[in-house]
mmCIF file of C-alpha atoms in Angstrom:
data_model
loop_
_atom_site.group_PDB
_atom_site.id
_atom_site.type_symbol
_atom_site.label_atom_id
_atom_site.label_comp_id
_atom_site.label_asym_id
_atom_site.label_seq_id
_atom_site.Cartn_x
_atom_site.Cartn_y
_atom_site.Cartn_z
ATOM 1 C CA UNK A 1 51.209 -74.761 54.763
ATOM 2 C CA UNK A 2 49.913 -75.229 50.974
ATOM 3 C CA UNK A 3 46.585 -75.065 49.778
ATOM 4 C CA UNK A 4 45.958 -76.778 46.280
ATOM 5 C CA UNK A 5 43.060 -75.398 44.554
ATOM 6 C CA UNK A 6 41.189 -76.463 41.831
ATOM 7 C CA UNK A 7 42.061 -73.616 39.300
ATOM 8 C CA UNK A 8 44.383 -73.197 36.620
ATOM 9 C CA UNK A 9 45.285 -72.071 33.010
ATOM 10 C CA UNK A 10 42.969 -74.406 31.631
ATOM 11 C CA UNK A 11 39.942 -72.355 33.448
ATOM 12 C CA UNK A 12 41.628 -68.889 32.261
ATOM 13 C CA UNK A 13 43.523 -68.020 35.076
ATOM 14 C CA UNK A 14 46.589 -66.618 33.803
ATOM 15 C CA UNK A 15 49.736 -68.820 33.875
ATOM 16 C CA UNK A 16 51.868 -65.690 34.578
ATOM 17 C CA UNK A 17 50.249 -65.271 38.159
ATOM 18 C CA UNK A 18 52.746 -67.635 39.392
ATOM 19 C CA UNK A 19 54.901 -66.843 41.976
ATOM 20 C CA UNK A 20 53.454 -63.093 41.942
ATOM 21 C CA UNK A 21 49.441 -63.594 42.208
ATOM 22 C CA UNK A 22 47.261 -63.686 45.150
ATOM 23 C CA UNK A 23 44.261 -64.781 46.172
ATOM 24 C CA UNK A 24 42.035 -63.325 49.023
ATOM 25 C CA UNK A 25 40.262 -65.845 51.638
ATOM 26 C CA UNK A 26 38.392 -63.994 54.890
ATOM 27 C CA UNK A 27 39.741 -60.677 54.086
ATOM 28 C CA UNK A 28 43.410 -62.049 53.745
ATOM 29 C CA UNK A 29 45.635 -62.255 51.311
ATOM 30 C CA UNK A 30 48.098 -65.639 50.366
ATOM 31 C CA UNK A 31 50.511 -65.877 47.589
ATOM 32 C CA UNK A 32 50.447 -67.985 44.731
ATOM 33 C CA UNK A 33 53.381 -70.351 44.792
ATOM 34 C CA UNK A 34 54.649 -72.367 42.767
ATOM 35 C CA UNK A 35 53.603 -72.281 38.769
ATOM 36 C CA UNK A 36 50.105 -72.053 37.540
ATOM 37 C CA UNK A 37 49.039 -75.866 36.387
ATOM 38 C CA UNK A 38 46.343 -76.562 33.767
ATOM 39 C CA UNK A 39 43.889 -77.396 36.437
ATOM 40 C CA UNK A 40 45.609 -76.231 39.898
ATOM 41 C CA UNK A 41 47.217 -73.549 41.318
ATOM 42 C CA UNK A 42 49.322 -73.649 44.709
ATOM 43 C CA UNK A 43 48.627 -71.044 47.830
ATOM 44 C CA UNK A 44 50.802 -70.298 51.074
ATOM 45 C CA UNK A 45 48.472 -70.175 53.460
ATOM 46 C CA UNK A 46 51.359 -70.272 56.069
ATOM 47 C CA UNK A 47 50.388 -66.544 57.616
ATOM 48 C CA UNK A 48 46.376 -66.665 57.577
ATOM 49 C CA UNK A 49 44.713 -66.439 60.819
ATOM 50 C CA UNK A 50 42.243 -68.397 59.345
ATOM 51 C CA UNK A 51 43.239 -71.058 57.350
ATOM 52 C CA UNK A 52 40.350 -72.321 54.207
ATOM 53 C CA UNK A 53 38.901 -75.675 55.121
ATOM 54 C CA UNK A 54 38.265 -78.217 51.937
ATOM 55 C CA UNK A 55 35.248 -76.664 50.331
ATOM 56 C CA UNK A 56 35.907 -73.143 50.986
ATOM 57 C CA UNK A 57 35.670 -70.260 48.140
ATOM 58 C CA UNK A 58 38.674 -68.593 47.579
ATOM 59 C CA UNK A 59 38.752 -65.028 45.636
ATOM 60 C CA UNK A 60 41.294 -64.750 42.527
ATOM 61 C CA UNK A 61 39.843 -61.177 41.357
ATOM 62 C CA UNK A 62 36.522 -59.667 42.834
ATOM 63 C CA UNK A 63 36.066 -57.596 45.746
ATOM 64 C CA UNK A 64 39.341 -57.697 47.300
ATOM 65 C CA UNK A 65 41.225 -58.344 44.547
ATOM 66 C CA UNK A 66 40.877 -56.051 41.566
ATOM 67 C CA UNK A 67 40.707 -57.281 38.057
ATOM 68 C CA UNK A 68 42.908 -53.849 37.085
ATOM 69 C CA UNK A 69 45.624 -55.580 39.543
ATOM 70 C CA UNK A 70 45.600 -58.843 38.178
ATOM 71 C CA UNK A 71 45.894 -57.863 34.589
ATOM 72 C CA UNK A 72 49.031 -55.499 35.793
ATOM 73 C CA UNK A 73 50.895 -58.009 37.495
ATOM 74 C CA UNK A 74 50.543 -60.125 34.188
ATOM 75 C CA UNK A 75 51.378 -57.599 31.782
ATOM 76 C CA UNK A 76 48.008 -56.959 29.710
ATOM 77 C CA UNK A 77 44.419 -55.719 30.373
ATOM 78 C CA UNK A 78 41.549 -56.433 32.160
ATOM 79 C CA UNK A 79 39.618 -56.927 29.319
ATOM 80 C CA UNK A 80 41.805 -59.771 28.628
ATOM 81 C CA UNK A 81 42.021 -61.084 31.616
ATOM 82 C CA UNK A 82 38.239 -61.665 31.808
ATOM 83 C CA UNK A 83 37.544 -62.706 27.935
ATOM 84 C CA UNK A 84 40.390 -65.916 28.359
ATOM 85 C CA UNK A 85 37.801 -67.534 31.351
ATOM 86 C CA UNK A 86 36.875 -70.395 30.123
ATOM 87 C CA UNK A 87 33.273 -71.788 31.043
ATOM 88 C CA UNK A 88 33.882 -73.943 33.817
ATOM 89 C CA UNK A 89 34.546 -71.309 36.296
ATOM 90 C CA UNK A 90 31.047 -70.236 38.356
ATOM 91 C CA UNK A 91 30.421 -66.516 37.445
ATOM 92 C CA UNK A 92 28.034 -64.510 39.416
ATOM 93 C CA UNK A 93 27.186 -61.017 37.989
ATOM 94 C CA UNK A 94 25.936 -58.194 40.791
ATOM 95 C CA UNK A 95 24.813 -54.518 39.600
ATOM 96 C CA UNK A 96 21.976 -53.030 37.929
ATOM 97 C CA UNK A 97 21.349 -53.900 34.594
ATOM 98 C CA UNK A 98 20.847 -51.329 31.833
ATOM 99 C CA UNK A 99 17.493 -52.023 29.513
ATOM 100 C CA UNK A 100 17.992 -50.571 26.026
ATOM 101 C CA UNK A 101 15.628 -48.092 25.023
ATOM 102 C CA UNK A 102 13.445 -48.899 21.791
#
């Protein structure tokens, strides 16, 4: 079974994550198949126990997926990684935040 979702290249997500990226869904991992499209990436969701419904969220880096891991399988840096999103990915942003002292 495939899963299309509604990410690709032209949101940031790395072109080279096909055929070796993952994404996490319910505390399981699928594999990117396929190539990365501008707008839509490919998952097997064959061997989850519990397969996404249309609508679900599904994790490219975050919690279970490192950033550090992404940018390895990909060849460059996390720092890179994150500064080629574009801005039509959601972003949420958890953590204290530091106030600069004057």
């Amino acid at each position: 079974r495939i899963a299309v979702i509604g990410l690709g290249y032209g949101d940031g997500l790395p072109r080279a994550l096909g055929n070796v990226g993952e994404v996490a869904f319910a505390g399981q991992r699928a594999p990117i198949r396929g190539r990365v499209s501008m707008d839509l990436v490919t998952v097997d969701i064959s061997d989850l126990d519990h397969p996404p419904k249309i609508g679900d969220w599904m994790e490219f880096f975050g919690p279970q997926i490192g950033i550090d891991e992404v940018a390895g399988l990909v060849g460059t840096i996390s720092y890179e990684v994150l500064t080629g999103l574009s801005l039509r990915p959601e972003r949420s942003y958890t953590g204290a935040r530091q106030e600069s002292a004057a």
